[in-house]
Each structure stands twice: as C-alpha cells, then as structure tokens.
C-alpha cells in the first residue's frame, strides 16, 4: 500500500507551512511596529486631548475632593472594585481618576474637568499588548512571540559566526538579496542587547498571566490573587458593609513627610466605600529601574508598610523592573528616543528577515508570488493602517472604531498586494521573463 502523499499534496503542505511561518512573522512585525510607536504612549495621550488640565503637582486635599466627587457620581451604579488616581508626572502632567465605569480629568482644585479621551492611545496599547485578542489569549501569544524573538536572536548569532567581525561591513557593489541580507545582519548586531532585553522582558510579561493561572489552579485553589501576593502584596479581606470615603489626603501627606525622596505616580483605592477598603500608593524611588514601590495605608490613612519591590527579594525587584526595561519608562525623553530608534531597527529586521526567507525559497525553485505579495501588504499596510486610525482619531473623534478600521485597512492592503503580485507573476510568465536572480545577487548566508 502506498502511504506517501502525492506531489500535489506535498506542495500544498509546504505552502501551508510557509503561510504559517509568514503569519508568525507578521504578528512579530506588528508587535515590534506597535511597540515602537507605543514608546511615546504619554505623548500620544497629550496630543489626543490637548485641552485637558495640566499641572506639575496637585494638593492632597484637591485629590481628596476629586475622589469624593467621582465616587458620589457612581451612586446607583454597580460598585467599582478599584479606583485609580493618576498623579502628575513630567511625561503626563495630568491628574486623572479611573473607575470600573469612567475616567475623568481633574483640575488643580480637584474639580472634575472633562472625561478622559485617549481611545487611540489605548487602541495602540491593546495592539502591542494583546494584538486585540481576548485577555489572557492575546497576552500569551505576545509572550510566545517574545520567546520567538529570543530564539531568532540566538540562532542568528550561531548561524553567522562572522557577524560581529562584519558588523560594519557592507557589500555596496551588490544589490537585491545581498544588500538586504547585509542590512538585516548589521541591524541585528547593532540592536542585539536591546533586542534581547525587549524580547526577554516581553516574554516574561506576556507569559506571566498564563503562568499565574496555572499556578493558581495547581497550588492555590484557583485563587489568582494568592499567586501575585508574594510579589505585589495581597488585596486584603473584602467586607461589603458601607463606609465613608477613605482618607486619601492623609495618606498623601504621610508620604510627603515620611518618604519625601520618592515620586508618587498612582493612588489606588481597593473596594472603595466599603468596610474592607484600603489605600495603596505607587511611588518611584530615585535612580531605580523598578516601576515603583507599593505603600499600603488603611482607610484612615495610617501607614501599614510596603510590598518590598524596592528592597525585598531579588525576584521581586526583578519582576518590578521588567516593565520599565521593556517600555523605556525611565530616563526621560532621551531614553524614549533611543528606544524608538532601536525599536524601528528591530521592525526593519523583522521585515527584511521574511524577505530574505522568501528569496531563498524562490532560489530553490519554490515560486510563491502570493506569499510575497502578502508580506508586501503587511510591511507597508500596517504603518499605513496605523496612520489611517490616527487620522480617524482627529477627524471623527474619540469614539471612532479604531480596531475595526485598523484590521480592515490592513486586510485590504494584504488582499490588494496579493492580487498585484499575482498579476505581475502572470505577466512575467507570459513574457518568459521569470528568471531566477544571478548568483552574484544571492545573500552570503
């Protein structure tokens, strides 16, 4: 009995295999592209809503008034589980309160000034963080892509033993595949430390959720909060009995007195207006990579202790450093500009890597114009789709359907590029000009 598949089946299987590889490359390209733009997350928010009140500092009593006003406006709604107060920082000098149902800006006196309108920035964040896929599914896929980046970086080094020696060598007399390969290899070397740091931290952040769910299921009776408690502190015991607004101003004043050297970024109220409520303040110590330390207070504003992110176990400090190292939230604008440049280089590496792979397949006699066209559509369609969504933000307002616009525009770009590549290939076949590149144009590796 003949069990081996026929030639047509093998060809279809190879095409399917290549299409899956192209899909992984496309997702990695989108993550790198969106991450490069997301470096300026705070700047995008300020551009979206230029008329929002801004201040360098805000008085604790003004924060207290704002919290009370927002909680009063939530009466009659399902109780919010968390209330977040973003305090002014140099990158985003605004005071914003977010609950489960709303987000508003405060003025310097603590009055509610306007709803927060940063839907495009949140769309961009969602694209990079989850590829707009549901919750843990999306962030896990992005984490796996981080692992793929690590594997590609290491395997690329092993596959090109002269890569460091040739770090500044360009074969400018060549064109086509050789030039593309040189740019790919050189940019890979120049961005290697950055790329590994981004890939490793991205994989850690992306896979943390699925790991936490697995640990909760195996060891903590599905209590997800118990998994995170040793690192970030516990949530406390809930008590739904009614209670007055917690003393946020007292907690902020205590912070100013006891920890004047730290920069406060967030105040979080857990289970506000209930007897189980407590206050948590996030503040960044100077000259540290961690995103911040958690300072715990009770509802009366009495200090209870810290979580230990700044001086606890080395694993805690490492976990708290992942975020800033990945997103470039340290060192101000110069670091952001450097992250943007390195991120753009990584995006080019992703794009050229797939072009090189498709070129090698073509030189082996595997002609797939549709796949090449699809990759053209991804490489040029994704930034164009992002530009369209940004234009829609300022033309149509905060309520525009950015996710639908982006994925529709990208899909149309891919379809159009595939159709154009198919027509071009058919025209070459008819004219007899579909000739493989000469040997001198083939990449050396």
Coordinates of C-alpha atoms in Angstrom, one line a residue:
X1 CA 0.0 0.0 0.0
X2 CA 1.4 3.4 -1.0
X3 CA 1.3 5.7 2.1
X4 CA 3.4 8.6 0.9
X5 CA 1.4 11.6 -0.2
X6 CA 1.4 12.6 -3.8
X7 CA 3.4 15.6 -5.2
X8 CA 0.4 17.9 -5.2
X9 CA -0.4 17.2 -1.5
X10 CA 3.3 17.8 -0.6
X11 CA 3.2 21.1 -2.4
X12 CA 0.1 22.2 -0.7
X13 CA 1.5 21.2 2.7
X14 CA 4.7 23.2 2.0
X15 CA 2.7 26.2 1.1
X16 CA 0.6 25.9 4.2
X17 CA 3.8 25.5 6.3
X18 CA 5.2 28.7 4.7
X19 CA 1.9 30.5 5.3
X20 CA 2.0 29.7 9.0
X21 CA 5.6 30.9 9.1
X22 CA 4.5 34.1 7.4
X23 CA 1.7 34.6 9.9
X24 CA 4.1 34.3 12.8
X25 CA 6.4 36.8 11.1
X26 CA 3.5 39.2 10.5
X27 CA 2.4 39.1 14.2
X28 CA 6.0 39.7 15.3
X29 CA 6.3 42.6 12.9
X30 CA 3.1 44.1 14.3
X31 CA 4.3 43.8 17.8
X32 CA 7.6 45.5 17.0
X33 CA 5.9 48.2 15.0
X34 CA 3.2 49.0 17.6
X35 CA 5.8 48.8 20.4
X36 CA 8.0 51.4 18.6
X37 CA 5.0 53.8 18.4
X38 CA 4.0 53.0 22.0
X39 CA 7.2 54.3 23.4
X40 CA 5.6 57.7 23.3
X41 CA 2.4 56.5 25.0
X42 CA 2.1 59.5 27.3
X43 CA 2.9 61.9 24.5
X44 CA 0.1 60.4 22.3
X45 CA -2.3 60.9 25.2
X46 CA -1.4 64.6 25.5
X47 CA -1.7 65.0 21.7
X48 CA -5.2 63.4 21.7
X49 CA -6.6 65.7 24.3
X50 CA -4.6 68.9 24.2
X51 CA -7.1 70.9 26.2
X52 CA -7.1 68.7 29.4
X53 CA -6.0 70.5 32.5
X54 CA -2.3 70.1 33.3
X55 CA -0.3 70.8 36.4
X56 CA 3.1 69.8 37.8
X57 CA 1.7 69.0 41.3
X58 CA -1.7 68.8 43.0
X59 CA -2.6 69.4 46.6
X60 CA -3.6 66.3 48.6
X61 CA -6.9 67.9 49.6
X62 CA -7.7 68.6 46.0
X63 CA -7.2 64.9 45.3
X64 CA -9.5 64.1 48.2
X65 CA -12.2 66.3 46.8
X66 CA -11.8 64.8 43.3
X67 CA -12.1 61.2 44.7
X68 CA -15.2 62.1 46.7
X69 CA -16.8 63.8 43.7
X70 CA -16.2 60.8 41.4
X71 CA -17.4 58.3 44.0
X72 CA -20.5 60.4 44.5
X73 CA -21.2 60.3 40.8
X74 CA -21.1 56.5 40.9
X75 CA -24.1 56.1 43.2
X76 CA -26.7 53.9 41.6
X77 CA -24.2 52.1 39.5
X78 CA -22.6 48.7 40.3
X79 CA -19.9 49.3 43.0
X80 CA -16.5 49.9 41.5
X81 CA -13.9 47.4 42.7
X82 CA -10.9 49.8 42.2
X83 CA -10.4 53.5 41.8
X84 CA -7.1 54.8 40.4
X85 CA -5.8 58.3 40.6
X86 CA -3.0 59.1 38.2
X87 CA -1.0 61.9 39.7
X88 CA 1.0 64.4 37.6
X89 CA 4.4 63.3 36.4
X90 CA 6.8 65.0 33.9
X91 CA 5.7 62.8 31.0
X92 CA 2.0 63.2 31.7
X93 CA 1.4 66.2 33.9
X94 CA -2.3 65.5 34.5
X95 CA -4.5 64.2 37.3
X96 CA -6.9 61.5 36.1
X97 CA -9.3 59.3 38.1
X98 CA -10.4 56.0 36.6
X99 CA -13.0 53.6 37.9
X100 CA -14.6 50.5 36.5
X101 CA -17.1 52.7 34.5
X102 CA -15.5 56.0 33.8
X103 CA -12.3 58.1 33.5
X104 CA -12.1 61.8 34.2
X105 CA -9.5 64.6 34.4
X106 CA -9.3 66.8 37.5
X107 CA -8.3 70.5 37.5
X108 CA -5.8 71.8 40.0
X109 CA -8.6 72.4 42.6
X110 CA -9.9 68.8 42.4
X111 CA -12.9 69.6 40.3
X112 CA -13.9 67.1 37.6
X113 CA -12.9 69.0 34.4
X114 CA -13.7 66.6 31.5
X115 CA -13.9 62.9 30.5
X116 CA -10.6 61.3 29.6
X117 CA -10.4 60.9 25.8
X118 CA -7.4 58.8 24.8
X119 CA -9.1 56.0 22.9
X120 CA -6.4 55.9 20.1
X121 CA -3.6 55.6 22.7
X122 CA -5.5 52.7 24.3
X123 CA -6.0 51.1 20.9
X124 CA -2.3 51.3 20.2
X125 CA -1.6 49.8 23.7
X126 CA -4.0 47.0 23.0
X127 CA -2.4 46.2 19.7
X128 CA 1.0 45.8 21.2
X129 CA -0.1 44.1 24.4
X130 CA -2.7 41.6 23.1
X131 CA -3.0 42.1 19.4
X132 CA -6.6 43.0 20.2
X133 CA -7.3 39.3 21.1
X134 CA -9.2 38.4 24.2
X135 CA -7.4 38.8 27.5
X136 CA -5.1 36.1 28.5
X137 CA -5.1 34.6 25.0
X138 CA -3.7 37.7 23.4
X139 CA -1.1 38.4 26.0
X140 CA 0.1 34.8 25.9
X141 CA 0.5 34.9 22.2
X142 CA 2.6 38.1 22.5
X143 CA 4.6 36.4 25.2
X144 CA 5.3 33.5 22.9
X145 CA 6.4 35.9 20.2
X146 CA 8.9 37.3 22.7
X147 CA 10.3 33.8 23.2
X148 CA 10.5 33.6 19.4
X149 CA 12.5 36.8 19.3
X150 CA 15.0 35.4 21.8
X151 CA 15.3 32.2 19.7
X152 CA 15.8 34.1 16.5
X153 CA 18.4 36.3 18.0
X154 CA 20.4 33.4 19.4
X155 CA 20.1 31.2 16.3
X156 CA 21.0 34.1 14.1
X157 CA 24.3 34.6 16.0
X158 CA 25.1 30.9 15.8
X159 CA 24.2 30.8 12.1
X160 CA 26.5 33.7 11.3
X161 CA 29.9 33.2 13.1
X162 CA 31.4 36.3 11.4
X163 CA 28.5 38.5 12.3
X164 CA 30.4 40.6 14.8
X165 CA 33.5 40.9 12.7
X166 CA 31.4 42.1 9.8
X167 CA 29.3 44.4 11.9
X168 CA 30.2 47.4 9.8
X169 CA 30.9 45.7 6.5
X170 CA 28.5 46.4 3.6
X171 CA 28.8 44.9 0.2
X172 CA 27.6 48.1 -1.6
X173 CA 28.6 46.9 -5.0
X174 CA 25.8 44.3 -4.8
X175 CA 22.1 44.9 -4.8
X176 CA 18.9 42.9 -4.1
X177 CA 19.3 39.9 -1.8
X178 CA 22.9 40.6 -0.8
X179 CA 22.2 44.2 0.3
X180 CA 19.1 43.2 2.1
X181 CA 20.9 40.4 3.9
X182 CA 23.7 42.9 4.9
X183 CA 21.2 45.4 6.4
X184 CA 19.4 42.6 8.2
X185 CA 22.6 41.2 9.7
X186 CA 24.1 44.6 10.6
X187 CA 20.9 45.9 12.3
X188 CA 20.6 42.6 14.2
X189 CA 24.1 43.1 15.6
X190 CA 23.7 46.7 16.5
X191 CA 20.4 46.1 18.3
X192 CA 21.3 42.8 19.9
X193 CA 21.5 43.9 23.5
X194 CA 18.3 45.9 23.1
X195 CA 16.5 43.2 21.2
X196 CA 17.3 40.5 23.8
X197 CA 16.2 42.8 26.7
X198 CA 12.9 43.6 24.9
X199 CA 12.3 40.0 24.0
X200 CA 13.1 38.5 27.4
X201 CA 11.1 41.1 29.3
X202 CA 8.2 40.9 26.8
X203 CA 8.1 37.1 27.1
X204 CA 8.1 37.4 30.9
X205 CA 5.3 40.0 30.9
X206 CA 3.3 38.1 28.3
X207 CA 3.6 34.7 29.8
X208 CA 3.1 35.8 33.4
X209 CA -0.7 35.7 33.2
X210 CA -0.9 32.1 31.9
X211 CA 1.7 31.0 34.3
X212 CA -0.2 32.6 37.2
X213 CA -3.4 30.9 36.1
X214 CA -1.6 27.5 36.0
X215 CA -0.1 28.1 39.5
X216 CA -3.4 29.2 40.9
X217 CA -5.1 26.1 39.5
X218 CA -2.3 23.7 40.8
X219 CA -1.4 25.2 44.1
X220 CA -3.8 27.9 45.3
X221 CA -7.2 26.5 44.7
X222 CA -7.7 28.9 41.7
X223 CA -7.0 32.0 43.9
X224 CA -5.2 34.2 41.4
X225 CA -4.6 36.9 43.9
X226 CA -2.7 34.5 46.2
X227 CA -0.2 33.8 43.3
X228 CA 0.7 37.5 43.0
X229 CA 0.6 38.3 46.7
X230 CA 4.2 37.3 47.5
X231 CA 5.4 39.8 44.8
X232 CA 3.0 42.7 44.8
X233 CA 1.2 42.3 48.2
X234 CA -2.2 41.0 48.9
X235 CA -5.6 42.6 48.3
X236 CA -6.8 42.2 51.9
X237 CA -10.1 40.7 53.1
X238 CA -13.2 42.1 51.5
X239 CA -16.1 43.5 53.6
X240 CA -19.0 44.9 51.6
X241 CA -20.5 46.9 54.5
X242 CA -20.9 50.6 53.6
X243 CA -18.2 53.0 54.7
X244 CA -17.2 56.7 54.1
X245 CA -14.7 57.9 51.5
X246 CA -11.2 56.8 52.6
X247 CA -8.6 59.4 53.8
X248 CA -6.6 59.7 50.6
X249 CA -5.3 63.2 51.6
X250 CA -3.9 61.9 54.9
X251 CA -2.1 59.1 53.1
X252 CA -0.6 61.5 50.6
X253 CA 0.5 63.9 53.3
X254 CA 2.1 61.0 55.2
X255 CA 4.0 60.0 52.1
X256 CA 5.4 63.6 51.7
X257 CA 6.5 63.6 55.4
X258 CA 8.0 60.0 55.6
X259 CA 9.2 59.4 52.0
X260 CA 10.0 62.9 50.5
X261 CA 12.5 61.4 48.1
X262 CA 10.1 59.3 46.1
X263 CA 7.9 60.4 43.2
X264 CA 4.3 59.4 43.6
X265 CA 2.6 58.2 40.4
X266 CA -0.6 56.4 41.4
X267 CA -3.1 56.1 44.3
X268 CA -5.3 53.0 44.2
X269 CA -8.4 52.5 46.3
X270 CA -9.3 48.9 46.7
X271 CA -13.1 48.2 47.2
X272 CA -13.8 51.9 47.8
X273 CA -16.8 52.9 50.1
X274 CA -16.8 49.5 51.8
X275 CA -15.6 48.5 55.2
X276 CA -12.9 46.4 53.5
X277 CA -11.3 49.3 51.6
X278 CA -7.7 50.3 51.8
X279 CA -5.4 52.7 50.0
X280 CA -2.3 51.8 48.0
X281 CA 0.2 54.4 46.8
X282 CA 2.7 53.6 44.0
X283 CA 5.9 55.8 44.2
X284 CA 9.2 55.5 42.3
X285 CA 12.4 55.7 44.3
X286 CA 15.2 57.7 42.6
X287 CA 17.8 56.0 40.4
X288 CA 16.0 52.7 40.4
X289 CA 14.7 50.7 37.4
X290 CA 11.6 49.4 39.2
X291 CA 8.2 50.9 38.2
X292 CA 7.6 51.7 41.8
X293 CA 7.1 50.6 45.3
X294 CA 3.7 49.8 46.8
X295 CA 2.9 51.8 50.1
X296 CA -0.1 50.4 51.9
X297 CA -2.5 52.5 54.1
X298 CA -5.7 51.7 55.8
X299 CA -8.9 53.7 55.2
X300 CA -8.0 56.3 57.8
X301 CA -4.7 57.0 56.0
X302 CA -2.4 55.2 58.5
X303 CA 0.7 53.7 57.0
X304 CA 0.8 49.9 57.1
X305 CA 4.1 49.0 55.3
X306 CA 5.5 48.3 51.8
X307 CA 5.3 45.4 49.4
X308 CA 9.1 45.1 49.2
X309 CA 9.5 45.8 45.4
X310 CA 12.4 48.2 46.1
X311 CA 14.2 46.3 48.8
X312 CA 12.7 42.8 49.0
X313 CA 13.7 39.5 47.5
X314 CA 15.7 39.7 44.3
X315 CA 12.9 38.1 42.4
X316 CA 10.5 40.8 43.5
X317 CA 12.9 43.5 42.4
X318 CA 13.5 41.8 39.0
X319 CA 9.7 41.4 38.4
X320 CA 9.2 45.1 39.2
X321 CA 11.9 46.1 36.8
X322 CA 10.5 44.3 33.8
X323 CA 8.0 46.9 32.9
X324 CA 10.3 49.9 32.7
X325 CA 13.0 48.0 31.0
X326 CA 10.5 46.8 28.3
X327 CA 8.7 50.0 27.7
X328 CA 11.5 52.5 28.2
X329 CA 9.8 54.3 31.1
X330 CA 13.0 55.6 32.7
X331 CA 15.5 58.3 31.9
X332 CA 13.0 60.7 30.3
X333 CA 12.9 61.8 26.7
X334 CA 16.4 60.8 25.6
X335 CA 15.7 57.1 26.6
X336 CA 12.4 57.2 24.8
X337 CA 14.1 58.5 21.6
X338 CA 16.7 55.7 21.9
X339 CA 14.0 53.1 22.4
X340 CA 12.1 54.4 19.4
X341 CA 15.2 54.2 17.1
X342 CA 16.2 50.8 18.3
X343 CA 12.6 49.6 18.0
X344 CA 12.4 50.9 14.4
X345 CA 15.6 49.0 13.7
X346 CA 14.0 45.8 15.1
X347 CA 11.0 46.3 13.0
X348 CA 13.2 46.6 9.9
X349 CA 15.0 43.4 11.0
X350 CA 11.6 41.6 11.2
X351 CA 10.6 42.8 7.7
X352 CA 13.9 42.0 6.0
X353 CA 14.1 38.6 7.6
X354 CA 11.0 37.4 6.0
X355 CA 12.0 38.9 2.6
X356 CA 15.3 37.0 2.8
X357 CA 13.5 33.8 3.7
X358 CA 11.1 34.2 0.8
X359 CA 14.0 35.0 -1.5
X360 CA 15.8 31.8 -0.5
X361 CA 12.7 29.7 -1.2
X362 CA 12.5 31.3 -4.6
X363 CA 16.1 30.5 -5.4
X364 CA 15.3 26.9 -4.5
X365 CA 12.6 26.9 -7.1
X366 CA 9.6 27.5 -4.8
X367 CA 7.8 30.4 -6.5
X368 CA 5.1 31.8 -4.3
X369 CA 4.1 35.3 -5.5
X370 CA 1.0 35.3 -3.3
X371 CA 3.1 34.9 -0.1
X372 CA 5.5 37.6 -1.3
X373 CA 2.5 39.9 -2.1
X374 CA 1.0 39.2 1.3
X375 CA 4.3 40.2 3.0
X376 CA 4.4 43.4 1.0
X377 CA 0.9 44.1 2.2
X378 CA 1.9 43.5 5.9
X379 CA 5.1 45.6 5.7
X380 CA 3.6 48.6 4.0
X381 CA -0.1 48.1 5.0
X382 CA 0.4 48.0 8.8
X383 CA 2.0 51.5 9.1
X384 CA -0.5 52.9 6.6
X385 CA -3.4 51.4 8.7
X386 CA -1.9 53.0 11.8
X387 CA -1.8 56.3 10.1
X388 CA -5.4 55.9 9.0
X389 CA -6.5 55.2 12.5
X390 CA -4.6 58.3 13.8
X391 CA -6.3 60.4 11.1
X392 CA -9.6 59.0 12.1
X393 CA -9.0 60.0 15.7
X394 CA -8.7 63.7 14.9
X395 CA -11.3 63.6 12.1
X396 CA -14.0 61.5 13.8
X397 CA -13.2 61.9 17.5
X398 CA -12.6 59.7 20.4
X399 CA -15.4 57.3 19.6
X400 CA -14.1 56.1 16.2
X401 CA -13.8 52.3 15.8
X402 CA -10.0 52.2 15.7
X403 CA -9.7 48.5 16.0
X404 CA -12.1 47.8 13.2
X405 CA -10.5 50.5 11.0
X406 CA -7.0 49.2 11.5
X407 CA -7.7 45.5 10.8
X408 CA -10.0 46.3 7.9
X409 CA -7.4 48.6 6.3
X410 CA -4.6 46.0 6.9
X411 CA -6.7 43.2 5.4
X412 CA -7.5 45.3 2.3
X413 CA -3.8 46.2 1.9
X414 CA -2.8 42.5 2.0
X415 CA -5.5 41.4 -0.4
X416 CA -4.6 44.2 -2.8
X417 CA -0.9 43.3 -2.6
X418 CA -1.6 39.6 -3.2
X419 CA -3.7 40.5 -6.3
X420 CA -1.0 42.8 -7.6
X421 CA 1.8 40.2 -7.1
X422 CA -0.3 37.5 -8.8
X423 CA -0.9 39.7 -11.8
X424 CA 2.7 40.6 -12.0
X425 CA 3.8 37.0 -11.8
X426 CA 1.3 36.0 -14.5
X427 CA 2.6 38.8 -16.8
X428 CA 6.2 37.6 -16.3
X429 CA 5.2 34.0 -17.1
X430 CA 3.5 35.1 -20.3
X431 CA 6.6 37.1 -21.4
X432 CA 9.0 34.4 -20.3
X433 CA 11.0 36.7 -18.0
X434 CA 10.6 34.8 -14.8
X435 CA 14.3 34.3 -14.3
X436 CA 16.0 33.5 -11.0
X437 CA 18.4 36.0 -9.6
X438 CA 22.0 35.7 -10.7
X439 CA 24.5 34.0 -8.3
X440 CA 26.2 37.3 -7.5
X441 CA 23.0 38.7 -6.1
X442 CA 22.4 35.9 -3.7
X443 CA 23.0 36.6 0.0
X444 CA 26.1 35.0 1.5
X445 CA 24.3 33.2 4.3

